[in-house]
Amino acid sequence: MPLYEHVFLARQDLSQSQVDTLAATATEIVESNGGKVTKTETWGLKGLAYKIKRNRKAHFVLLNVEAPAGVVAELERQTQINEDVLRYMTVRVDEHEGGPSVQMRKNDRERTRRRDREEA
């Protein structure tokens, strides 16, 4: 089955639980159509390079999806309808990255650096 990475940006005024609900809804869409979500990562609230629909920040979420192309088309259709989602992008990949994504490793490095500065 083809492998995909689906990333979406949710509005800044949503709470973390609402963002988790959006991710769960996307997972439900994939699984109800015969696909499988192997990993879900919430990257948190991050600043955008430019305003998107009057938002300067957005919640970023990554889903690793294993599903046929029709399932991904349905996921994108449902995502496009949702007014809480600012942008989304789905990319077909040869294999999913094992462990945490680059973005999550970057967050861990920043936390470690900040902790080291506070201790010094």
CSV table of N, CA and C in Angstrom, one decimal:
chain,number,residue,atom,x,y,z
A,1,MET,N,0.8,-1.2,0.0
A,1,MET,CA,0.0,0.0,0.0
A,1,MET,C,0.9,1.2,0.0
A,2,PRO,N,0.5,2.3,-0.7
A,2,PRO,CA,1.3,3.5,-0.8
A,2,PRO,C,1.4,4.2,0.6
A,3,LEU,N,2.5,4.9,0.8
A,3,LEU,CA,2.7,5.6,2.1
A,3,LEU,C,2.6,7.1,1.8
A,4,TYR,N,2.0,7.9,2.7
A,4,TYR,CA,1.9,9.3,2.6
A,4,TYR,C,2.2,10.0,3.9
A,5,GLU,N,2.6,11.2,3.8
A,5,GLU,CA,2.7,12.1,5.0
A,5,GLU,C,1.7,13.3,4.8
A,6,HIS,N,0.8,13.4,5.7
A,6,HIS,CA,-0.2,14.5,5.6
A,6,HIS,C,0.0,15.5,6.7
A,7,VAL,N,0.2,16.7,6.4
A,7,VAL,CA,0.5,17.8,7.4
A,7,VAL,C,-0.6,18.8,7.2
A,8,PHE,N,-1.2,19.2,8.3
A,8,PHE,CA,-2.2,20.3,8.2
A,8,PHE,C,-2.0,21.3,9.3
A,9,LEU,N,-2.4,22.6,9.0
A,9,LEU,CA,-2.2,23.7,9.9
A,9,LEU,C,-3.6,24.1,10.4
A,10,ALA,N,-3.8,24.1,11.7
A,10,ALA,CA,-5.1,24.5,12.3
A,10,ALA,C,-5.0,25.9,12.8
A,11,ARG,N,-6.2,26.6,12.9
A,11,ARG,CA,-6.2,28.0,13.4
A,11,ARG,C,-5.6,28.1,14.7
A,12,GLN,N,-5.0,29.3,15.0
A,12,GLN,CA,-4.3,29.6,16.2
A,12,GLN,C,-5.2,29.7,17.5
A,13,ASP,N,-6.5,30.0,17.3
A,13,ASP,CA,-7.4,30.2,18.4
A,13,ASP,C,-8.0,28.9,18.9
A,14,LEU,N,-7.7,27.8,18.3
A,14,LEU,CA,-8.2,26.5,18.8
A,14,LEU,C,-7.4,26.0,20.0
A,15,SER,N,-8.0,25.3,20.9
A,15,SER,CA,-7.3,24.7,22.0
A,15,SER,C,-6.6,23.4,21.6
A,16,GLN,N,-5.7,23.0,22.4
A,16,GLN,CA,-5.0,21.7,22.1
A,16,GLN,C,-5.9,20.6,21.9
A,17,SER,N,-6.9,20.5,22.8
A,17,SER,CA,-7.9,19.4,22.7
A,17,SER,C,-8.7,19.4,21.4
A,18,GLN,N,-9.0,20.6,20.9
A,18,GLN,CA,-9.7,20.7,19.6
A,18,GLN,C,-8.8,20.3,18.4
A,19,VAL,N,-7.5,20.6,18.5
A,19,VAL,CA,-6.5,20.2,17.5
A,19,VAL,C,-6.4,18.7,17.5
A,20,ASP,N,-6.3,18.1,18.7
A,20,ASP,CA,-6.3,16.6,18.9
A,20,ASP,C,-7.5,16.0,18.3
A,21,THR,N,-8.7,16.6,18.4
A,21,THR,CA,-9.9,16.1,17.8
A,21,THR,C,-9.9,16.2,16.3
A,22,LEU,N,-9.3,17.2,15.8
A,22,LEU,CA,-9.1,17.3,14.3
A,22,LEU,C,-8.2,16.1,13.8
A,23,ALA,N,-7.1,15.9,14.5
A,23,ALA,CA,-6.3,14.7,14.2
A,23,ALA,C,-7.0,13.4,14.3
A,24,ALA,N,-7.8,13.3,15.3
A,24,ALA,CA,-8.6,12.0,15.5
A,24,ALA,C,-9.6,11.9,14.4
A,25,THR,N,-10.2,13.0,13.9
A,25,THR,CA,-11.2,12.9,12.9
A,25,THR,C,-10.5,12.5,11.6
A,26,ALA,N,-9.3,13.0,11.3
A,26,ALA,CA,-8.6,12.7,10.1
A,26,ALA,C,-8.2,11.2,10.2
A,27,THR,N,-7.8,10.7,11.3
A,27,THR,CA,-7.5,9.3,11.5
A,27,THR,C,-8.7,8.4,11.3
A,28,GLU,N,-9.8,8.9,11.8
A,28,GLU,CA,-11.1,8.1,11.6
A,28,GLU,C,-11.5,8.0,10.1
A,29,ILE,N,-11.3,9.1,9.4
A,29,ILE,CA,-11.6,9.1,7.9
A,29,ILE,C,-10.7,8.1,7.2
A,30,VAL,N,-9.4,8.1,7.5
A,30,VAL,CA,-8.5,7.1,6.9
A,30,VAL,C,-8.9,5.7,7.2
A,31,GLU,N,-9.1,5.4,8.5
A,31,GLU,CA,-9.4,4.0,8.9
A,31,GLU,C,-10.7,3.5,8.5
A,32,SER,N,-11.7,4.4,8.4
A,32,SER,CA,-13.0,4.0,7.9
A,32,SER,C,-13.1,3.6,6.4
A,33,ASN,N,-12.1,4.1,5.7
A,33,ASN,CA,-12.0,3.8,4.3
A,33,ASN,C,-11.0,2.8,3.9
A,34,GLY,N,-10.4,2.1,4.9
A,34,GLY,CA,-9.5,1.0,4.7
A,34,GLY,C,-8.1,1.3,4.7
A,35,GLY,N,-7.7,2.5,5.2
A,35,GLY,CA,-6.3,2.8,5.4
A,35,GLY,C,-5.8,2.7,6.8
A,36,LYS,N,-4.6,3.2,7.1
A,36,LYS,CA,-4.1,3.0,8.4
A,36,LYS,C,-3.2,4.3,8.7
A,37,VAL,N,-3.4,4.9,9.9
A,37,VAL,CA,-2.5,6.0,10.3
A,37,VAL,C,-1.5,5.3,11.3
A,38,THR,N,-0.2,5.4,10.9
A,38,THR,CA,0.8,4.7,11.7
A,38,THR,C,1.4,5.7,12.7
A,39,LYS,N,1.4,7.0,12.5
A,39,LYS,CA,1.9,7.9,13.5
A,39,LYS,C,1.2,9.2,13.4
A,40,THR,N,1.0,9.9,14.6
A,40,THR,CA,0.4,11.2,14.6
A,40,THR,C,1.3,12.0,15.5
A,41,GLU,N,1.8,13.2,15.0
A,41,GLU,CA,2.6,14.1,15.8
A,41,GLU,C,2.0,15.5,15.8
A,42,THR,N,1.9,16.1,16.9
A,42,THR,CA,1.4,17.4,17.1
A,42,THR,C,2.7,18.3,17.3
A,43,TRP,N,3.0,19.2,16.4
A,43,TRP,CA,4.2,20.0,16.6
A,43,TRP,C,4.0,21.2,17.4
A,44,GLY,N,2.8,21.5,17.7
A,44,GLY,CA,2.5,22.7,18.5
A,44,GLY,C,2.1,23.9,17.7
A,45,LEU,N,2.0,25.0,18.5
A,45,LEU,CA,1.7,26.3,17.9
A,45,LEU,C,2.9,27.0,17.5
A,46,LYS,N,3.0,27.3,16.2
A,46,LYS,CA,4.2,27.9,15.6
A,46,LYS,C,3.9,29.1,14.8
A,47,GLY,N,4.8,30.1,14.7
A,47,GLY,CA,4.6,31.3,13.9
A,47,GLY,C,4.7,31.0,12.4
A,48,LEU,N,3.9,31.7,11.7
A,48,LEU,CA,3.9,31.5,10.2
A,48,LEU,C,4.8,32.6,9.6
A,49,ALA,N,5.3,32.3,8.4
A,49,ALA,CA,6.1,33.3,7.7
A,49,ALA,C,5.3,34.5,7.2
A,50,TYR,N,4.0,34.2,7.0
A,50,TYR,CA,3.1,35.3,6.5
A,50,TYR,C,1.7,34.9,7.0
A,51,LYS,N,0.8,35.9,7.0
A,51,LYS,CA,-0.6,35.7,7.5
A,51,LYS,C,-1.3,34.8,6.5
A,52,ILE,N,-2.1,33.8,7.1
A,52,ILE,CA,-2.9,33.0,6.3
A,52,ILE,C,-4.3,33.1,6.9
A,53,LYS,N,-5.3,33.6,6.2
A,53,LYS,CA,-6.6,33.9,6.6
A,53,LYS,C,-6.6,34.6,8.0
A,54,ARG,N,-5.9,35.7,8.1
A,54,ARG,CA,-5.8,36.5,9.2
A,54,ARG,C,-5.1,35.9,10.5
A,55,ASN,N,-4.4,34.8,10.3
A,55,ASN,CA,-3.7,34.1,11.4
A,55,ASN,C,-2.2,34.3,11.2
A,56,ARG,N,-1.5,34.7,12.3
A,56,ARG,CA,-0.1,34.8,12.3
A,56,ARG,C,0.6,33.5,12.8
A,57,LYS,N,-0.2,32.7,13.5
A,57,LYS,CA,0.3,31.4,14.1
A,57,LYS,C,-0.6,30.3,13.7
A,58,ALA,N,-0.2,29.0,13.8
A,58,ALA,CA,-1.0,27.9,13.5
A,58,ALA,C,-0.5,26.7,14.3
A,59,HIS,N,-1.4,25.8,14.6
A,59,HIS,CA,-1.1,24.5,15.2
A,59,HIS,C,-0.7,23.5,14.0
A,60,PHE,N,0.5,22.9,14.1
A,60,PHE,CA,0.9,22.0,13.0
A,60,PHE,C,0.7,20.5,13.5
A,61,VAL,N,0.2,19.7,12.6
A,61,VAL,CA,0.0,18.3,12.9
A,61,VAL,C,0.4,17.4,11.7
A,62,LEU,N,1.2,16.3,12.0
A,62,LEU,CA,1.6,15.4,11.0
A,62,LEU,C,1.0,14.1,11.2
A,63,LEU,N,0.5,13.5,10.1
A,63,LEU,CA,0.0,12.1,10.1
A,63,LEU,C,0.7,11.3,9.1
A,64,ASN,N,1.3,10.1,9.5
A,64,ASN,CA,1.8,9.2,8.6
A,64,ASN,C,0.7,8.2,8.2
A,65,VAL,N,0.4,8.2,6.9
A,65,VAL,CA,-0.8,7.4,6.4
A,65,VAL,C,-0.3,6.3,5.5
A,66,GLU,N,-0.9,5.1,5.7
A,66,GLU,CA,-0.7,4.0,4.8
A,66,GLU,C,-2.1,3.7,4.2
A,67,ALA,N,-2.3,4.1,2.9
A,67,ALA,CA,-3.7,3.9,2.4
A,67,ALA,C,-3.6,4.0,0.8
A,68,PRO,N,-4.7,3.5,0.2
A,68,PRO,CA,-4.8,3.7,-1.3
A,68,PRO,C,-5.0,5.2,-1.6
A,69,ALA,N,-4.8,5.5,-2.9
A,69,ALA,CA,-5.0,6.9,-3.3
A,69,ALA,C,-6.4,7.5,-3.1
A,70,GLY,N,-7.4,6.7,-3.2
A,70,GLY,CA,-8.8,7.1,-3.0
A,70,GLY,C,-9.0,7.6,-1.6
A,71,VAL,N,-8.4,6.9,-0.7
A,71,VAL,CA,-8.6,7.3,0.7
A,71,VAL,C,-8.0,8.6,1.0
A,72,VAL,N,-6.8,8.9,0.4
A,72,VAL,CA,-6.1,10.1,0.6
A,72,VAL,C,-6.9,11.3,-0.1
A,73,ALA,N,-7.5,11.0,-1.2
A,73,ALA,CA,-8.4,12.0,-1.9
A,73,ALA,C,-9.5,12.3,-1.0
A,74,GLU,N,-10.1,11.4,-0.3
A,74,GLU,CA,-11.3,11.6,0.6
A,74,GLU,C,-10.8,12.4,1.8
A,75,LEU,N,-9.6,12.1,2.3
A,75,LEU,CA,-9.1,12.8,3.5
A,75,LEU,C,-8.8,14.3,3.1
A,76,GLU,N,-8.3,14.5,1.9
A,76,GLU,CA,-8.0,15.9,1.5
A,76,GLU,C,-9.3,16.6,1.2
A,77,ARG,N,-10.4,16.0,0.7
A,77,ARG,CA,-11.7,16.6,0.5
A,77,ARG,C,-12.3,17.0,1.8
A,78,GLN,N,-12.2,16.1,2.8
A,78,GLN,CA,-12.8,16.5,4.1
A,78,GLN,C,-12.0,17.6,4.8
A,79,THR,N,-10.7,17.6,4.7
A,79,THR,CA,-9.8,18.6,5.2
A,79,THR,C,-10.1,19.9,4.6
A,80,GLN,N,-10.3,20.0,3.3
A,80,GLN,CA,-10.6,21.2,2.6
A,80,GLN,C,-11.9,21.8,3.1
A,81,ILE,N,-12.9,21.0,3.4
A,81,ILE,CA,-14.2,21.5,3.9
A,81,ILE,C,-14.1,22.1,5.2
A,82,ASN,N,-13.2,21.6,6.1
A,82,ASN,CA,-13.1,22.0,7.5
A,82,ASN,C,-12.6,23.5,7.6
A,83,GLU,N,-13.4,24.3,8.2
A,83,GLU,CA,-13.0,25.7,8.3
A,83,GLU,C,-11.9,26.0,9.4
A,84,ASP,N,-11.6,25.0,10.2
A,84,ASP,CA,-10.6,25.2,11.2
A,84,ASP,C,-9.2,24.9,10.7
A,85,VAL,N,-9.1,24.3,9.5
A,85,VAL,CA,-7.8,24.0,8.8
A,85,VAL,C,-7.5,25.1,7.9
A,86,LEU,N,-6.3,25.7,8.1
A,86,LEU,CA,-5.8,26.8,7.2
A,86,LEU,C,-5.2,26.3,5.9
A,87,ARG,N,-4.3,25.3,6.1
A,87,ARG,CA,-3.6,24.7,4.9
A,87,ARG,C,-3.4,23.2,5.2
A,88,TYR,N,-3.2,22.5,4.2
A,88,TYR,CA,-2.8,21.1,4.3
A,88,TYR,C,-1.9,20.7,3.1
A,89,MET,N,-1.2,19.6,3.3
A,89,MET,CA,-0.3,19.1,2.2
A,89,MET,C,-0.1,17.6,2.4
A,90,THR,N,-0.3,16.8,1.4
A,90,THR,CA,-0.1,15.4,1.4
A,90,THR,C,1.0,15.1,0.4
A,91,VAL,N,2.0,14.3,0.9
A,91,VAL,CA,3.1,14.0,0.0
A,91,VAL,C,3.3,12.4,0.1
A,92,ARG,N,3.4,11.8,-1.1
A,92,ARG,CA,3.7,10.4,-1.1
A,92,ARG,C,5.2,10.2,-0.9
A,93,VAL,N,5.5,9.2,0.0
A,93,VAL,CA,6.9,8.9,0.4
A,93,VAL,C,7.2,7.5,0.1
A,94,ASP,N,8.5,7.1,0.0
A,94,ASP,CA,8.9,5.7,-0.3
A,94,ASP,C,8.8,5.0,1.0
A,95,GLU,N,9.2,5.6,2.2
A,95,GLU,CA,9.1,4.9,3.5
A,95,GLU,C,8.9,6.0,4.5
A,96,HIS,N,8.2,5.6,5.6
A,96,HIS,CA,8.0,6.5,6.7
A,96,HIS,C,9.3,6.6,7.6
A,97,GLU,N,9.5,7.7,8.1
A,97,GLU,CA,10.7,8.0,9.0
A,97,GLU,C,10.5,7.3,10.3
A,98,GLY,N,11.4,6.5,10.8
A,98,GLY,CA,11.3,5.8,12.0
A,98,GLY,C,11.6,6.8,13.2
A,99,GLY,N,10.9,6.6,14.3
A,99,GLY,CA,11.1,7.5,15.4
A,99,GLY,C,10.5,8.8,15.2
A,100,PRO,N,10.9,9.8,16.0
A,100,PRO,CA,10.3,11.2,15.9
A,100,PRO,C,10.8,11.9,14.6
A,101,SER,N,9.9,12.7,14.1
A,101,SER,CA,10.3,13.5,12.9
A,101,SER,C,11.4,14.5,13.2
A,102,VAL,N,11.9,15.1,12.1
A,102,VAL,CA,12.9,16.1,12.2
A,102,VAL,C,12.4,17.3,13.1
A,103,GLN,N,11.2,17.7,12.9
A,103,GLN,CA,10.6,18.8,13.6
A,103,GLN,C,10.6,18.5,15.1
A,104,MET,N,10.2,17.3,15.5
A,104,MET,CA,10.2,16.9,16.9
A,104,MET,C,11.6,16.8,17.5
A,105,ARG,N,12.6,16.4,16.7
A,105,ARG,CA,13.9,16.3,17.2
A,105,ARG,C,14.5,17.8,17.4
A,106,LYS,N,14.1,18.7,16.5
A,106,LYS,CA,14.4,20.1,16.7
A,106,LYS,C,13.9,20.7,18.0
A,107,ASN,N,12.6,20.4,18.3
A,107,ASN,CA,12.0,20.9,19.5
A,107,ASN,C,12.8,20.3,20.7
A,108,ASP,N,13.2,19.1,20.7
A,108,ASP,CA,13.9,18.5,21.8
A,108,ASP,C,15.3,19.1,22.0
A,109,ARG,N,16.0,19.4,20.9
A,109,ARG,CA,17.3,20.1,21.0
A,109,ARG,C,17.1,21.5,21.6
A,110,GLU,N,16.1,22.2,21.2
A,110,GLU,CA,15.8,23.6,21.7
A,110,GLU,C,15.6,23.5,23.2
A,111,ARG,N,14.8,22.6,23.6
A,111,ARG,CA,14.5,22.4,25.1
A,111,ARG,C,15.7,22.1,25.8
A,112,THR,N,16.6,21.3,25.3
A,112,THR,CA,17.8,20.9,26.0
A,112,THR,C,18.7,22.1,26.1
A,113,ARG,N,18.9,22.9,25.0
A,113,ARG,CA,19.7,24.1,25.1
A,113,ARG,C,19.2,25.1,26.1
A,114,ARG,N,17.9,25.3,26.1
A,114,ARG,CA,17.2,26.2,27.1
A,114,ARG,C,17.5,25.8,28.5
A,115,ARG,N,17.3,24.5,28.7
A,115,ARG,CA,17.6,23.9,30.1
A,115,ARG,C,19.0,24.1,30.5
A,116,ASP,N,20.0,23.9,29.6
A,116,ASP,CA,21.4,24.1,29.9
A,116,ASP,C,21.7,25.5,30.2
A,117,ARG,N,21.1,26.5,29.5
A,117,ARG,CA,21.3,27.9,29.8
A,117,ARG,C,20.8,28.3,31.1
A,118,GLU,N,19.6,27.7,31.5
A,118,GLU,CA,19.0,28.1,32.8
A,118,GLU,C,19.8,27.5,33.9
A,119,GLU,N,20.5,26.4,33.7
A,119,GLU,CA,21.3,25.7,34.8
A,119,GLU,C,22.6,26.5,35.0
A,120,ALA,N,23.1,27.1,33.9
A,120,ALA,CA,24.4,27.7,34.0
A,120,ALA,C,24.4,29.1,34.7
